[in-house]
XYZ file of C-alpha atoms in Angstrom:
680
model
C 35.449 2.758 -11.420
C 37.569 5.476 -12.956
C 35.710 8.784 -13.057
C 35.735 10.618 -16.375
C 35.852 14.397 -16.406
C 35.114 16.392 -19.523
C 36.174 20.025 -19.649
C 33.625 22.271 -21.253
C 34.948 25.702 -22.173
C 32.462 28.446 -21.591
C 31.311 31.027 -24.137
C 32.545 34.617 -24.158
C 29.660 35.994 -22.072
C 30.220 33.340 -19.413
C 33.935 34.084 -19.320
C 33.177 37.688 -18.408
C 31.316 36.556 -15.300
C 33.638 33.661 -14.492
C 36.997 34.967 -15.577
C 39.327 32.290 -14.379
C 37.415 29.145 -13.604
C 36.604 26.239 -15.873
C 33.398 24.271 -15.628
C 33.699 20.510 -15.508
C 30.701 18.360 -16.242
C 30.287 14.635 -15.764
C 29.823 12.344 -18.757
C 26.490 12.193 -20.554
C 25.378 9.055 -18.789
C 25.697 10.732 -15.396
C 23.259 13.455 -16.346
C 20.422 11.045 -15.729
C 21.911 8.752 -13.044
C 25.104 7.420 -11.469
C 26.440 3.874 -11.880
C 24.712 2.466 -8.864
C 26.706 4.487 -6.273
C 23.629 5.884 -4.568
C 24.037 9.451 -5.706
C 20.600 10.926 -6.559
C 19.694 11.896 -10.120
C 20.329 15.417 -11.343
C 17.074 17.413 -11.165
C 15.617 18.253 -14.592
C 14.967 21.829 -15.627
C 11.311 22.604 -16.445
C 12.530 24.747 -19.357
C 14.475 21.802 -20.745
C 11.458 19.490 -20.471
C 9.296 21.975 -22.379
C 11.994 22.491 -24.997
C 12.455 18.764 -25.587
C 8.716 18.349 -26.252
C 8.754 20.776 -29.206
C 9.328 19.660 -32.837
C 12.594 21.650 -32.773
C 14.041 19.135 -30.336
C 13.554 16.060 -32.540
C 16.962 16.306 -34.297
C 18.554 17.264 -30.968
C 17.127 14.121 -29.336
C 18.479 12.007 -32.162
C 21.931 13.590 -31.840
C 21.959 13.027 -28.068
C 20.999 9.380 -28.565
C 23.836 9.016 -31.066
C 26.265 10.615 -28.594
C 25.078 8.329 -25.804
C 25.604 5.392 -28.132
C 29.081 6.715 -28.856
C 30.003 6.890 -25.165
C 28.508 3.439 -24.739
C 30.882 2.220 -27.419
C 33.825 3.999 -25.769
C 33.506 1.675 -22.774
C 33.894 -1.276 -25.118
C 37.096 -0.065 -26.770
C 39.101 -1.822 -24.102
C 37.647 -5.163 -25.217
C 38.828 -4.838 -28.815
C 42.083 -6.331 -29.999
C 44.089 -3.728 -31.984
C 45.230 -6.505 -34.305
C 41.669 -6.912 -35.630
C 42.050 -3.915 -37.932
C 45.168 -5.500 -39.463
C 43.713 -8.944 -40.255
C 41.710 -9.831 -43.393
C 38.599 -11.132 -41.596
C 37.993 -8.074 -39.405
C 39.831 -5.380 -41.352
C 36.504 -4.034 -42.625
C 33.286 -4.049 -40.564
C 30.980 -2.481 -43.155
C 29.013 -5.642 -43.927
C 25.241 -5.977 -43.876
C 22.525 -8.611 -44.072
C 22.870 -8.962 -47.852
C 26.626 -9.557 -47.646
C 26.072 -12.106 -44.877
C 23.496 -13.940 -46.980
C 25.874 -14.050 -49.954
C 28.717 -15.449 -47.837
C 26.525 -18.048 -46.127
C 25.063 -19.184 -49.447
C 28.490 -19.443 -51.040
C 29.888 -21.478 -48.151
C 26.754 -23.505 -47.363
C 25.902 -24.992 -50.719
C 28.166 -26.577 -53.291
C 29.480 -29.878 -54.614
C 28.655 -31.717 -51.378
C 24.947 -31.454 -52.222
C 25.584 -33.686 -55.238
C 26.556 -36.575 -52.921
C 23.273 -36.669 -50.986
C 21.492 -39.188 -53.294
C 24.354 -41.648 -52.667
C 23.543 -41.584 -48.938
C 19.936 -42.465 -49.770
C 21.104 -45.694 -51.458
C 22.016 -47.003 -47.995
C 19.388 -45.324 -45.798
C 16.414 -45.704 -48.120
C 13.448 -43.368 -48.497
C 12.173 -43.178 -44.921
C 15.444 -42.973 -42.986
C 17.084 -40.876 -45.676
C 14.450 -38.133 -45.576
C 14.210 -38.340 -41.764
C 17.970 -38.010 -41.261
C 18.144 -35.160 -43.752
C 15.393 -33.220 -41.949
C 16.903 -33.857 -38.501
C 20.381 -32.826 -39.676
C 19.038 -29.646 -41.280
C 17.098 -28.634 -38.141
C 20.017 -29.554 -35.842
C 22.601 -27.532 -37.763
C 20.193 -24.587 -38.034
C 19.846 -24.580 -34.242
C 23.618 -24.713 -33.700
C 24.015 -21.931 -36.249
C 21.607 -19.829 -34.188
C 23.714 -20.583 -31.094
C 26.862 -19.363 -32.814
C 25.177 -16.138 -33.889
C 24.054 -15.491 -30.300
C 27.519 -16.303 -28.897
C 29.344 -13.934 -31.227
C 29.063 -11.029 -28.768
C 29.548 -11.697 -25.076
C 27.847 -9.747 -22.314
C 31.127 -8.004 -21.528
C 31.331 -6.606 -25.035
C 33.947 -8.949 -26.507
C 33.275 -10.011 -30.116
C 34.411 -13.527 -31.001
C 35.062 -13.068 -34.704
C 36.752 -16.450 -35.126
C 35.548 -19.910 -34.173
C 38.882 -20.706 -32.463
C 38.652 -17.615 -30.244
C 35.134 -18.599 -29.167
C 36.285 -22.133 -28.351
C 39.206 -20.767 -26.336
C 36.882 -18.433 -24.429
C 34.400 -21.255 -23.784
C 36.940 -23.830 -22.598
C 38.819 -21.486 -20.245
C 41.852 -20.537 -22.286
C 42.893 -16.989 -21.451
C 43.172 -14.675 -24.434
C 45.801 -12.070 -23.731
C 45.189 -8.498 -24.696
C 47.956 -6.579 -26.405
C 50.389 -4.552 -24.344
C 49.488 -1.246 -25.937
C 45.872 -1.681 -24.981
C 46.737 -2.281 -21.315
C 48.857 0.845 -21.309
C 45.863 2.871 -22.434
C 43.747 1.283 -19.655
C 46.259 2.205 -16.969
C 46.235 5.918 -17.773
C 44.467 8.283 -15.388
C 41.624 10.671 -15.987
C 42.081 12.709 -19.147
C 40.325 16.048 -19.563
C 39.541 17.060 -23.108
C 38.116 20.252 -24.576
C 34.931 20.214 -26.613
C 35.155 18.466 -29.964
C 34.902 21.620 -32.008
C 37.937 23.109 -30.249
C 40.136 20.164 -31.182
C 40.630 21.684 -34.607
C 40.039 25.439 -34.188
C 38.148 28.184 -32.380
C 34.971 29.820 -33.698
C 36.708 32.671 -35.417
C 37.582 34.580 -32.195
C 41.289 34.777 -32.948
C 42.324 32.296 -30.290
C 45.053 29.983 -31.621
C 44.384 26.312 -32.138
C 44.733 23.944 -29.212
C 48.195 22.305 -29.280
C 48.064 18.607 -30.011
C 49.392 16.110 -27.494
C 52.097 13.721 -28.825
C 50.358 10.936 -26.892
C 47.077 11.728 -28.660
C 48.749 11.770 -32.071
C 50.291 8.346 -31.451
C 46.982 6.982 -30.143
C 44.994 8.276 -33.134
C 47.346 6.459 -35.511
C 46.611 3.044 -34.019
C 43.849 0.762 -35.302
C 42.082 1.227 -31.954
C 41.323 4.836 -32.904
C 39.397 4.095 -36.109
C 35.958 3.872 -34.464
C 36.857 6.831 -32.261
C 37.683 8.926 -35.325
C 34.353 8.016 -36.902
C 32.463 8.934 -33.731
C 34.276 12.277 -33.511
C 33.410 13.038 -37.133
C 29.748 12.233 -36.440
C 29.737 14.494 -33.387
C 31.378 17.307 -35.352
C 28.640 16.905 -37.953
C 26.117 17.100 -35.111
C 27.574 20.388 -33.869
C 27.520 21.643 -37.444
C 23.808 20.856 -37.575
C 23.205 22.522 -34.179
C 24.177 25.860 -35.726
C 21.420 25.341 -38.290
C 18.597 24.466 -35.870
C 17.475 28.075 -35.732
C 16.839 27.946 -39.501
C 14.369 25.046 -39.283
C 10.656 25.704 -39.149
C 9.082 23.766 -36.220
C 5.974 23.204 -38.346
C 7.940 21.037 -40.770
C 7.673 18.040 -38.437
C 3.879 18.369 -38.488
C 3.314 18.622 -42.246
C 3.056 15.644 -44.627
C 5.823 16.724 -47.031
C 8.562 17.180 -44.419
C 7.274 14.979 -41.610
C 9.842 12.332 -42.515
C 13.329 13.149 -43.811
C 14.612 9.603 -44.301
C 14.496 9.691 -48.108
C 17.357 8.754 -50.411
C 18.305 8.797 -54.097
C 16.140 5.735 -54.819
C 13.037 7.277 -53.267
C 13.719 10.492 -55.185
C 13.990 8.561 -58.458
C 10.681 6.790 -57.745
C 8.867 10.059 -56.996
C 10.348 11.908 -59.988
C 9.472 9.034 -62.328
C 5.924 8.794 -60.989
C 5.362 12.555 -61.331
C 7.333 13.051 -64.546
C 5.816 10.419 -66.813
C 2.184 9.530 -67.305
C -0.846 10.019 -69.513
C 0.490 13.318 -70.914
C 3.181 11.364 -72.797
C 0.421 9.721 -74.859
C -0.547 13.136 -76.300
C 2.882 13.962 -77.762
C 2.251 12.444 -81.249
C -0.753 14.755 -81.591
C 1.589 17.761 -81.205
C 3.644 16.383 -84.109
C 0.620 16.575 -86.430
C 0.964 20.370 -86.376
C 4.722 20.779 -85.994
C 5.795 18.031 -88.391
C 8.895 15.866 -88.189
C 11.616 18.522 -88.084
C 10.039 21.052 -85.766
C 8.406 18.365 -83.645
C 11.652 16.571 -82.835
C 13.530 19.886 -82.447
C 10.994 21.334 -80.023
C 10.889 18.082 -78.057
C 14.696 18.041 -77.677
C 14.874 21.737 -76.760
C 12.063 21.380 -74.191
C 13.698 18.315 -72.638
C 17.094 20.054 -72.310
C 15.543 23.285 -71.062
C 13.438 21.673 -68.357
C 16.375 19.485 -67.266
C 18.448 22.644 -66.766
C 15.707 24.348 -64.738
C 15.350 21.155 -62.720
C 19.057 21.387 -61.862
C 18.523 25.007 -60.802
C 15.724 23.996 -58.426
C 17.834 21.233 -56.879
C 20.656 23.733 -56.256
C 18.279 26.361 -54.832
C 16.712 23.966 -52.333
C 19.308 24.810 -49.669
C 20.351 28.419 -49.220
C 23.789 29.482 -48.062
C 22.337 30.452 -44.681
C 21.106 26.890 -44.097
C 17.392 27.406 -44.838
C 15.793 24.526 -46.758
C 13.068 25.527 -49.209
C 11.034 22.323 -49.186
C 8.135 23.763 -51.159
C 8.044 25.550 -54.498
C 5.865 28.338 -53.070
C 8.329 28.993 -50.214
C 11.202 29.325 -52.681
C 9.177 31.736 -54.833
C 8.358 33.837 -51.755
C 12.034 33.886 -50.748
C 13.053 35.000 -54.263
C 10.291 37.439 -55.235
C 8.991 38.515 -51.843
C 6.017 37.190 -49.904
C 3.243 38.968 -51.819
C 4.736 38.734 -55.292
C 5.749 35.106 -54.722
C 2.178 34.150 -53.866
C 0.788 36.089 -56.837
C 3.178 34.444 -59.306
C 3.359 30.876 -57.982
C 0.353 30.009 -55.823
C -2.263 29.768 -58.576
C -0.113 27.847 -61.123
C 1.016 25.355 -58.461
C -2.465 24.662 -57.113
C -3.916 24.708 -60.649
C -1.335 22.206 -61.845
C -1.775 19.899 -58.839
C -5.575 20.118 -58.717
C -6.031 20.047 -62.509
C -3.793 17.008 -62.829
C -5.740 15.154 -60.122
C -9.048 15.944 -61.831
C -7.696 14.755 -65.185
C -6.395 11.587 -63.558
C -9.882 10.837 -62.224
C -11.335 11.169 -65.723
C -8.701 9.078 -67.471
C -8.446 6.473 -64.712
C -12.206 6.007 -64.372
C -12.870 5.766 -68.114
C -10.008 3.281 -68.524
C -11.292 1.314 -65.533
C -14.628 0.994 -67.321
C -12.911 -0.286 -70.490
C -10.907 -2.810 -68.459
C -14.046 -4.114 -66.741
C -15.885 -4.552 -70.027
C -12.965 -6.411 -71.615
C -12.587 -8.769 -68.655
C -16.312 -9.452 -68.173
C -17.118 -9.456 -71.877
C -20.384 -7.551 -71.607
C -21.467 -3.908 -71.249
C -20.801 -2.387 -67.868
C -23.873 -1.773 -65.655
C -22.276 1.275 -63.992
C -22.593 4.748 -65.434
C -19.509 6.967 -66.050
C -20.310 9.020 -62.953
C -20.350 5.862 -60.839
C -16.976 4.841 -62.278
C -15.662 8.294 -61.360
C -16.906 7.668 -57.834
C -15.251 4.227 -57.646
C -11.921 5.635 -58.778
C -12.136 8.628 -56.412
C -12.964 6.450 -53.382
C -10.006 4.182 -54.172
C -7.703 7.211 -54.515
C -8.921 8.709 -51.214
C -8.379 5.392 -49.432
C -4.829 5.219 -50.775
C -4.253 8.865 -49.814
C -4.407 8.043 -46.094
C -0.673 7.282 -46.049
C 0.704 9.906 -43.677
C 3.503 11.673 -45.562
C 5.379 11.972 -48.834
C 8.147 9.627 -47.741
C 5.629 6.891 -46.932
C 4.352 6.746 -50.515
C 7.751 5.865 -52.004
C 6.503 2.337 -52.672
C 3.368 3.733 -54.291
C 5.525 5.946 -56.515
C 7.645 2.937 -57.458
C 4.514 1.085 -58.572
C 3.420 4.165 -60.498
C 6.785 4.453 -62.246
C 6.827 0.762 -63.199
C 3.268 0.874 -64.567
C 3.942 4.093 -66.535
C 7.032 2.612 -68.163
C 5.071 -0.611 -68.722
C 2.116 0.843 -70.602
C 4.293 3.285 -72.577
C 6.433 0.353 -73.699
C 3.425 -1.838 -74.492
C 1.652 0.834 -76.540
C 4.838 1.674 -78.446
C 5.660 -1.976 -79.239
C 2.100 -2.835 -80.268
C 1.815 0.206 -82.509
C 5.173 -0.284 -84.231
C 4.685 -4.044 -84.683
C 1.309 -3.479 -86.348
C 2.941 -1.033 -88.740
C 1.746 2.203 -90.306
C -1.920 2.659 -91.030
C -3.163 2.780 -94.596
C -3.483 6.258 -96.124
C -1.395 7.756 -93.318
C 0.010 11.211 -94.069
C 2.460 13.489 -92.285
C 1.579 16.745 -94.038
C 0.090 19.509 -91.875
C -3.631 20.109 -92.436
C -4.270 22.192 -95.541
C -6.858 24.822 -96.250
C -6.142 26.766 -93.055
C -4.960 30.342 -92.772
C -1.475 31.259 -91.598
C -2.930 32.710 -88.404
C -4.654 29.453 -87.601
C -1.464 27.491 -88.247
C 0.491 29.778 -85.909
C -2.016 29.361 -83.092
C -2.115 25.609 -83.657
C 1.694 25.549 -83.371
C 1.510 27.412 -80.052
C -1.069 24.929 -78.806
C 1.241 22.071 -79.835
C 4.073 23.678 -77.845
C 1.732 23.715 -74.842
C 1.159 19.971 -75.205
C 4.933 19.381 -75.293
C 5.398 21.623 -72.237
C 2.640 19.746 -70.397
C 4.468 16.465 -71.063
C 7.350 17.638 -68.859
C 5.410 18.143 -65.673
C 6.583 17.580 -62.123
C 8.748 20.644 -61.425
C 6.216 21.791 -58.844
C 7.120 18.656 -56.829
C 10.919 18.632 -57.092
C 11.594 20.749 -53.996
C 9.014 18.776 -52.033
C 10.707 15.504 -52.979
C 14.119 16.867 -52.010
C 12.638 18.041 -48.697
C 12.156 14.391 -47.666
C 15.927 13.752 -47.763
C 18.421 14.285 -44.930
C 21.118 16.894 -45.409
C 24.277 18.035 -43.678
C 27.445 19.942 -44.514
C 29.307 16.886 -45.820
C 26.409 15.198 -47.637
C 24.005 17.895 -48.843
C 20.709 16.655 -50.170
C 21.358 18.043 -53.653
C 23.938 15.313 -54.387
C 21.612 12.366 -53.753
C 18.681 14.240 -55.286
C 20.513 14.892 -58.535
C 21.558 11.243 -58.800
C 17.930 10.216 -58.470
C 16.833 12.870 -60.982
C 19.400 11.810 -63.582
C 18.325 8.176 -63.388
C 14.637 9.111 -63.540
C 15.031 11.381 -66.551
C 17.107 8.825 -68.392
C 14.112 6.480 -68.113
C 11.710 9.306 -69.019
C 13.698 10.110 -72.165
C 13.718 6.431 -73.166
C 9.904 6.464 -72.908
C 8.898 9.857 -74.318
C 11.100 10.053 -77.410
C 10.303 6.586 -78.861
C 6.617 6.968 -77.964
C 6.217 10.369 -79.635
C 8.309 9.594 -82.742
C 7.027 6.023 -83.144
C 3.423 7.041 -82.529
C 3.572 9.775 -85.139
C 5.216 7.394 -87.624
C 2.422 4.816 -87.165
C -0.656 7.059 -87.006
C 0.446 10.361 -88.542
C -2.426 12.837 -88.795
C -4.938 10.070 -88.011
C -4.141 10.049 -84.311
C -7.213 10.923 -82.179
C -7.272 14.331 -80.532
C -8.632 12.826 -77.310
C -6.516 10.370 -75.261
C -3.748 10.290 -77.898
C -1.945 6.963 -78.280
C -4.282 5.124 -75.910
C -7.298 6.210 -77.959
C -5.522 5.204 -81.194
C -4.781 1.750 -79.774
C -8.448 1.155 -78.960
C -9.666 2.701 -82.199
C -7.395 0.993 -84.732
C -6.099 -2.198 -83.061
C -8.813 -3.355 -80.680
C -9.958 -6.125 -83.040
C -6.585 -7.426 -84.265
C -4.828 -7.433 -80.875
C -5.288 -10.071 -78.147
C -7.716 -8.906 -75.503
C -5.223 -9.826 -72.798
C -2.761 -7.202 -74.086
C -5.414 -4.488 -74.348
C -6.739 -5.352 -70.875
C -3.214 -5.349 -69.406
C -2.496 -1.942 -70.923
C -5.739 -0.568 -69.495
C -4.967 -2.015 -66.061
C -1.509 -0.393 -66.048
C -3.073 2.974 -66.940
C -5.558 2.653 -64.055
C -2.851 1.773 -61.518
C -0.614 4.591 -62.736
C -3.476 7.082 -62.461
C -4.139 6.019 -58.857
C -0.489 6.307 -57.854
C 0.093 9.628 -59.645
C -2.950 11.055 -57.872
C -1.175 10.582 -54.534
C 1.967 12.555 -55.301
C 0.149 15.376 -57.120
C -2.364 15.760 -54.309
C 0.356 15.941 -51.640
C 1.037 19.714 -52.041
C -2.685 20.372 -51.587
C -2.788 18.201 -48.452
C 0.305 19.974 -47.141
C -1.182 23.413 -47.759
C -4.431 22.525 -45.984
C -2.595 21.200 -42.941
C -0.268 24.208 -42.968
C -3.259 26.504 -42.553
C -4.414 24.502 -39.538
C -1.025 24.216 -37.829
C -0.327 27.932 -38.371
C -3.559 28.840 -36.639
C -3.595 26.238 -33.849
C 0.178 25.836 -33.362
C -0.133 22.072 -32.995
C -0.070 19.080 -35.323
C -3.138 18.208 -37.303
C -5.149 15.406 -35.619
C -5.629 12.223 -37.579
C -9.388 12.600 -37.946
C -8.946 16.077 -39.427
C -6.212 14.851 -41.782
C -8.601 12.167 -43.064
C -11.318 14.811 -43.449
C -9.008 17.141 -45.405
C -8.024 14.411 -47.852
C -11.568 13.193 -48.264
C -12.741 16.765 -48.856
C -10.156 17.304 -51.597
C -11.100 14.006 -53.236
C -14.790 14.982 -53.231
C -13.954 18.390 -54.705
C -11.863 16.812 -57.479
C -14.702 14.356 -58.167
C -17.219 17.201 -58.418
C -15.021 19.126 -60.885
C -14.442 15.963 -62.940
C -18.190 15.373 -63.230
C -18.923 19.047 -63.890
C -16.187 19.562 -66.512
C -15.694 16.183 -68.230
C -14.129 17.896 -71.268
C -11.082 19.020 -69.218
C -8.600 16.558 -70.867
C -9.186 18.391 -74.148
C -7.596 21.453 -72.534
C -4.133 19.899 -72.222
C -2.553 22.779 -74.157
C -4.164 25.356 -71.885
C -3.036 23.532 -68.738
C 0.464 23.297 -70.183
C 0.518 27.037 -70.897
C -0.543 27.971 -67.375
C 2.007 25.607 -65.828
C 4.818 26.465 -68.254
C 6.368 29.283 -66.095
C 6.679 26.802 -63.192
C 8.790 24.567 -65.422
C 10.747 26.869 -67.724
C 10.701 30.484 -66.477
C 10.472 30.856 -62.704
C 13.550 28.696 -61.837
C 15.781 30.939 -63.995
C 14.376 34.139 -62.474
C 14.638 32.767 -58.925
C 18.264 31.831 -59.568
C 18.972 35.441 -60.568
C 17.249 36.809 -57.465
C 18.873 34.444 -54.957
C 22.309 33.629 -56.358
C 22.817 37.080 -57.937
C 25.364 36.098 -60.617
C 27.735 38.748 -61.912
C 26.024 41.120 -64.309
C 26.679 40.574 -68.012
C 28.263 37.207 -67.307
C 27.327 34.084 -69.260
C 25.213 32.793 -66.376
C 23.429 36.147 -66.090
C 22.612 36.362 -69.807
C 21.549 32.705 -70.004
C 19.064 32.843 -67.149
C 17.616 36.210 -68.145
C 17.129 34.985 -71.710
C 15.489 31.711 -70.675
C 13.318 33.415 -68.059
C 11.986 36.091 -70.420
C 11.454 33.643 -73.312
C 9.682 31.266 -70.933
C 7.224 33.949 -69.811
C 6.535 35.069 -73.386
C 6.130 31.478 -74.526
C 3.670 30.823 -71.706
C 1.508 33.729 -72.840
C 1.625 32.579 -76.475
C 0.738 28.983 -75.539
C -2.296 30.129 -73.543
C -3.447 32.292 -76.473
C -2.903 29.396 -78.885
C -4.858 26.990 -76.677
C -7.783 29.409 -76.393
C -7.722 30.029 -80.150
C -7.732 26.280 -80.782
C -10.773 25.863 -78.569
C -12.603 28.672 -80.370
C -11.529 27.637 -83.870
C -11.922 23.854 -83.679
C -14.466 23.740 -80.935
C -14.778 21.092 -78.268
C -17.809 19.181 -77.162
C -18.824 20.891 -73.953
C -21.176 18.778 -71.854
C -21.521 19.725 -68.222
C -22.413 16.966 -65.729
C -22.443 14.386 -68.538
C -19.147 12.457 -68.520
C -18.718 9.894 -71.287
């Protein structure tokens, strides 16, 4: 067996001690063992064994496995025919299981199936069905044989039936001359992959290219080699960024898995960005009216989409650090103390408050669904329904990490779009209510109208929630120099917000057109549907709408609770310096569910405070991203970008203060029914 020798050029410090010599190392496979020649294994370093057991080593292990797979493939290059890359069947090897199924279906079924009944005219029922079953089973077995025979043990791929027959019946297939010439060459020593193109900025000129290498890399044989080299160069690019990764990330539920993609991102953004808050938008129109209502809705949608783009761009810093949590980005922009002061309370308040509200809405809707299906009053009290919903949510919350709930988010997105569409269609089909009016309430002072307008702006701001989860969602996606995570993330965001716009705008405008000032202040469109159309609408439709709301509430609970779960486990891992055990993870999630249940029972009037919640969370959505962009990116002073972000940031903070004041004034002026420990 020909021995391969790989030259590894030593760093500058090593050159000082070893001025003239070059270190040669055996191939990767020989690090662990030789090819059966009796040479003992290389002893392992205890430092290396400890290093490879840390979370930091997980991407390194994956890269080494990929490199070992690459060198495994190198040994099979000699079995490939260079002509394969020039022929239509094997010119492209990017197929997958779906493509294979399409091809097999297209070739396996057609006009010949139409002739089968004619065969039955001779064979009859019994023999016809028997022969058909035997033939189907027989050909399926031979098809399995062909699939197994495609790749031989020596590595040769028989990509044509004729080649397989020739190999089976002892007909020698000659390999091209150029390939044999490459096999006859002696040991080639190559520098490290990074030095093929350039040095690391030390002024040393580029390595001269060999004319033999240039001719070899232009042949079809080199195409897989080029791809492997590109992958290894990407690996070395990632190695330089390992020092920027936090070892705790592999222990925490948000960043435990980084196998996300644009589809998963779209599912999460849809599930977190659309929900029960969309049903309250027509109520905001009762104060703002048609013109200002539509204008404010359009401005808020554009504004929050811009700040969402800022967050996606800020996720990865120029130094390679990934800010996979909103709080971490705020601390990096404003400093550790100021970042916690500004962002910690709004983030936890938004996540926890949303989960509590979801328990209230989901449980009350679950009760309505049960009564409509059974047809009689429910024997359970509201508190017991709260408990049923909370237990179901805690059980579903045992999925380990954010990436694992992508399917749950997909269900949540589908149900949210489903009930928004159903409520909109039912309301519009039934037409406008009698005596509906669109005039703002009269007999109120100008001060009251101003505060009511601020409260309405808070409801609109609360409808565009989810910015506190954008960085967390992007943290589940892989990223490298060539394919940064922001590209796939933005594709997912654009698709999600296209769907969100198609739901929110028709629902708010159509709902206000149908109900006008008669829309209920509590539960919005869902309450109007039950109040005005419960008797003239089929029970199946009302029950289906209620079921979709319950499912969406359960699924949205998972993604909004994830930052709380992550923060609890972060406290443990920071103190113990080890991953959180499973029993403690279950305890943390159960504890949060019990706390949310207790708050929901204690403060059952919390959904009436939607404007206040929107005001507190408004800086997270509209102000902080602009200010963080200024602190991190530092655009040129007095440039368009500088003026734009300063203006939006300052207006966002002022607007947040005004919305909170308006919400408090609305509570004092209109009053809400406060009933502690008595949910209805």
